CSV table of C-alpha atoms in Angstrom, one decimal:
chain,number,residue,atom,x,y,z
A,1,UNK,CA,51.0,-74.0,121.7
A,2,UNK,CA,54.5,-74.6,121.2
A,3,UNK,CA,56.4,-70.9,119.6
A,4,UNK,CA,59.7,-69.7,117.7
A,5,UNK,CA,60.7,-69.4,121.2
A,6,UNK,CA,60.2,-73.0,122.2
A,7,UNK,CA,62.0,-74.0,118.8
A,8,UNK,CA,65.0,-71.7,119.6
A,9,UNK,CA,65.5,-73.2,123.0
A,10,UNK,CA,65.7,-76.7,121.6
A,11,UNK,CA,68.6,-75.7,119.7
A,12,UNK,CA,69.8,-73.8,122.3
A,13,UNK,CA,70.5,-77.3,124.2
A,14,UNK,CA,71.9,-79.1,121.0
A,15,UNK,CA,74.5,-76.1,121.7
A,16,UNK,CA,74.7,-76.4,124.8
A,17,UNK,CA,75.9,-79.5,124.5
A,18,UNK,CA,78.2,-79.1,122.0
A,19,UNK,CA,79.9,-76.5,123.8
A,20,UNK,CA,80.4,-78.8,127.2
A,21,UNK,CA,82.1,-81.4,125.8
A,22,UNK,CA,84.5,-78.5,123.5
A,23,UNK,CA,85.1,-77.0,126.7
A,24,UNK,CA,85.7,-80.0,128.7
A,25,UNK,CA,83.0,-79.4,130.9
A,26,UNK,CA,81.0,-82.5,131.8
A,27,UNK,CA,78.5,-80.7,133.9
A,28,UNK,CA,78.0,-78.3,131.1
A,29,UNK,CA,77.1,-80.6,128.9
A,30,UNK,CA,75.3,-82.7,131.0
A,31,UNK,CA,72.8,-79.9,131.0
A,32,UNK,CA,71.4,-79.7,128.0
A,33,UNK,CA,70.1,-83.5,129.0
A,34,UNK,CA,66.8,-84.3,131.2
A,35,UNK,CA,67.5,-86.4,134.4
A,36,UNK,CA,66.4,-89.9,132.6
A,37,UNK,CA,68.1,-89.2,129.5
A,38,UNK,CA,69.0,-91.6,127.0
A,39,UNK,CA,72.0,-90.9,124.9
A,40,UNK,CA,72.9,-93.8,122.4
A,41,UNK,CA,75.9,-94.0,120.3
A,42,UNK,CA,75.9,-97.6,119.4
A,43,UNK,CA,75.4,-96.9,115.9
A,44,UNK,CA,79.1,-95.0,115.5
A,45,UNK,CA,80.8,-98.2,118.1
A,46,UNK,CA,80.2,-96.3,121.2
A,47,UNK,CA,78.0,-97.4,124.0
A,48,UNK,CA,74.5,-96.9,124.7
A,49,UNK,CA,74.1,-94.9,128.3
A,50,UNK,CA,70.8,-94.0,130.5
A,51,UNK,CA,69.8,-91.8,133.4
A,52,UNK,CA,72.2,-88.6,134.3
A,53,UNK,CA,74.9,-90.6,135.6
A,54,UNK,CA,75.6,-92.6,133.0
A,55,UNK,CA,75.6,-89.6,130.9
A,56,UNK,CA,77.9,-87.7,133.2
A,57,UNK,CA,80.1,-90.6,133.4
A,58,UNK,CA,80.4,-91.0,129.7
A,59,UNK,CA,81.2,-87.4,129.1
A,60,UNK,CA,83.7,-86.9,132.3
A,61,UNK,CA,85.5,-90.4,130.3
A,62,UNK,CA,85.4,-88.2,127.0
A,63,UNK,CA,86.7,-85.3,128.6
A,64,UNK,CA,89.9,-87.1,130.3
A,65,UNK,CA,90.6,-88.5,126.8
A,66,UNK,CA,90.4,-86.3,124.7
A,67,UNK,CA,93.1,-83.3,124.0
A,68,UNK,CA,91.5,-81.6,121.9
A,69,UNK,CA,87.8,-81.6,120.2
A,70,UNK,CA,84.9,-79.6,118.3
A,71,UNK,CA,81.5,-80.6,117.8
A,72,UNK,CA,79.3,-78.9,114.8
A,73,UNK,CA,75.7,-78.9,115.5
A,74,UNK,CA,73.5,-78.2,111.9
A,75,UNK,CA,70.8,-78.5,110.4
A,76,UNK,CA,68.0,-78.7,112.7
A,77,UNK,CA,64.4,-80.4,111.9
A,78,UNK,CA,62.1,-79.8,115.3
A,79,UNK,CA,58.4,-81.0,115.4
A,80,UNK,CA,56.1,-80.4,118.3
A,81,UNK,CA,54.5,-83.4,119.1
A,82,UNK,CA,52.4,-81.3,121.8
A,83,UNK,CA,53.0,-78.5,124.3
A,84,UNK,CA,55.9,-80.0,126.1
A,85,UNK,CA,57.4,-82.8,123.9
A,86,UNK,CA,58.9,-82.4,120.6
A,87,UNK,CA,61.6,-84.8,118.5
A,88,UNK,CA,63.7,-83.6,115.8
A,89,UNK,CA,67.1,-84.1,114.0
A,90,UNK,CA,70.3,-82.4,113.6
A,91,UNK,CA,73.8,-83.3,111.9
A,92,UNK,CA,77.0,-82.9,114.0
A,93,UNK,CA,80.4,-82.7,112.9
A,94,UNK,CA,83.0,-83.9,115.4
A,95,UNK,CA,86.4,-83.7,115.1
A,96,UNK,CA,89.6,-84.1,117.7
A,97,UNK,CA,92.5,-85.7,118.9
A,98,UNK,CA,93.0,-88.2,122.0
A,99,UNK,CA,95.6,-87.9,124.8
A,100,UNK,CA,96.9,-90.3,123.1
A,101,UNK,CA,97.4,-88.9,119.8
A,102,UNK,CA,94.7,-90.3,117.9
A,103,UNK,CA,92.7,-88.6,115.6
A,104,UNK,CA,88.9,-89.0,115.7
A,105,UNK,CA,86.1,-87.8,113.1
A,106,UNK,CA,82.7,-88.7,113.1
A,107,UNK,CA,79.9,-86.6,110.6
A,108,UNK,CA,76.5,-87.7,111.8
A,109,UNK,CA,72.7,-87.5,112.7
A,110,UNK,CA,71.0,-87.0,115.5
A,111,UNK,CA,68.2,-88.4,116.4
A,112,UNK,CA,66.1,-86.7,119.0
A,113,UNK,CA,63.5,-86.6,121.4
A,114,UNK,CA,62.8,-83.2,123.8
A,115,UNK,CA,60.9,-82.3,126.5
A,116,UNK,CA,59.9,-79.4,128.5
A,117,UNK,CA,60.6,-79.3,132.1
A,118,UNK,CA,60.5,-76.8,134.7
A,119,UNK,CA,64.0,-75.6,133.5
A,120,UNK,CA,63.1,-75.4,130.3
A,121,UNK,CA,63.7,-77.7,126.8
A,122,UNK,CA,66.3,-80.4,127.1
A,123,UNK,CA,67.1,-83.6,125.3
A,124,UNK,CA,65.0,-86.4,126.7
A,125,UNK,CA,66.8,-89.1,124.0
A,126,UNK,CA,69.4,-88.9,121.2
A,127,UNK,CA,70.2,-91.7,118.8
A,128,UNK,CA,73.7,-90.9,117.0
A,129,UNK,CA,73.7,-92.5,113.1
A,130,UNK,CA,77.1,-91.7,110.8
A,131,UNK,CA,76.2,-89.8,108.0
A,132,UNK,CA,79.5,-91.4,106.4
A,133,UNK,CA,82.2,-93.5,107.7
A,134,UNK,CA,83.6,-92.9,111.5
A,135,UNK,CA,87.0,-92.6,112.5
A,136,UNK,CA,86.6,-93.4,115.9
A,137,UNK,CA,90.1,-95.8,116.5
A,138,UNK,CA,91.9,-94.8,119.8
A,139,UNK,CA,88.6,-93.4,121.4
A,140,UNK,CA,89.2,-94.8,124.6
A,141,UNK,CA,86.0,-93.0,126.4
């Protein structure tokens, strides 16, 4: 049965990820993600990637663009759907500036599916939503 511990470790990946692309570290971030991952972000005008290449390429792209970035992870919601899957949402706040000289700012909500694997929770899907209006013009990733 899924525990405090289990919950903790979800968020602990939301973090994760968070701090991978703040750091400009791909890899980082990459692992907060299982193997097959889906991470969609049609819904603030980026692109929809699958599988962890995809993903790594997506966030190596964000990483060479970007000079400067944050990402706020709040509000987490996680249900247990059984011992080793679980979905869940959480707001981010992201905020930077491109190489470029761009700024970008995005509030939004993700939507998420987890599962348990033998390294422990990681995001098996997220679904990215604006919670209000993107600024997302000169995002060349």
């Amino acid at each position: 049965m899924p525990n405090a511990d289990d919950r903790a470790e979800i968020v602990q990946a939301t973090y994760l990820y968070a701090r991978g692309l703040d750091r400009f570290d791909p890899k980082e971030a990459l692992s907060a993600y299982t193997d097959d991952a889906v991470w969609d972000a049609t819904g603030v005008g980026l692109e929809r990637y699958e599988g962890r290449d995809e993903v790594l390429a997506f966030f190596e792209r964000d990483a060479g663009s970007m000079s400067e970035q944050f990402h706020v992870m709040t509000n987490h919601v996680v249900e247990f759907d059984d011992d080793d899957h679980a979905h869940g949402t959480n707001y981010v706040l992201a905020e930077g500036r491109t190489t470029g000289g761009a700024s970008i700012r995005a509030a939004a909500l993700n939507v998420d599916t987890y599962r348990r694997t033998a390294e422990g929770w990681k995001i098996a899907s997220r679904v990215i939503s604006p919670l209000t209006a993107p600024q997302m013009e000169g995002f060349e990733a």
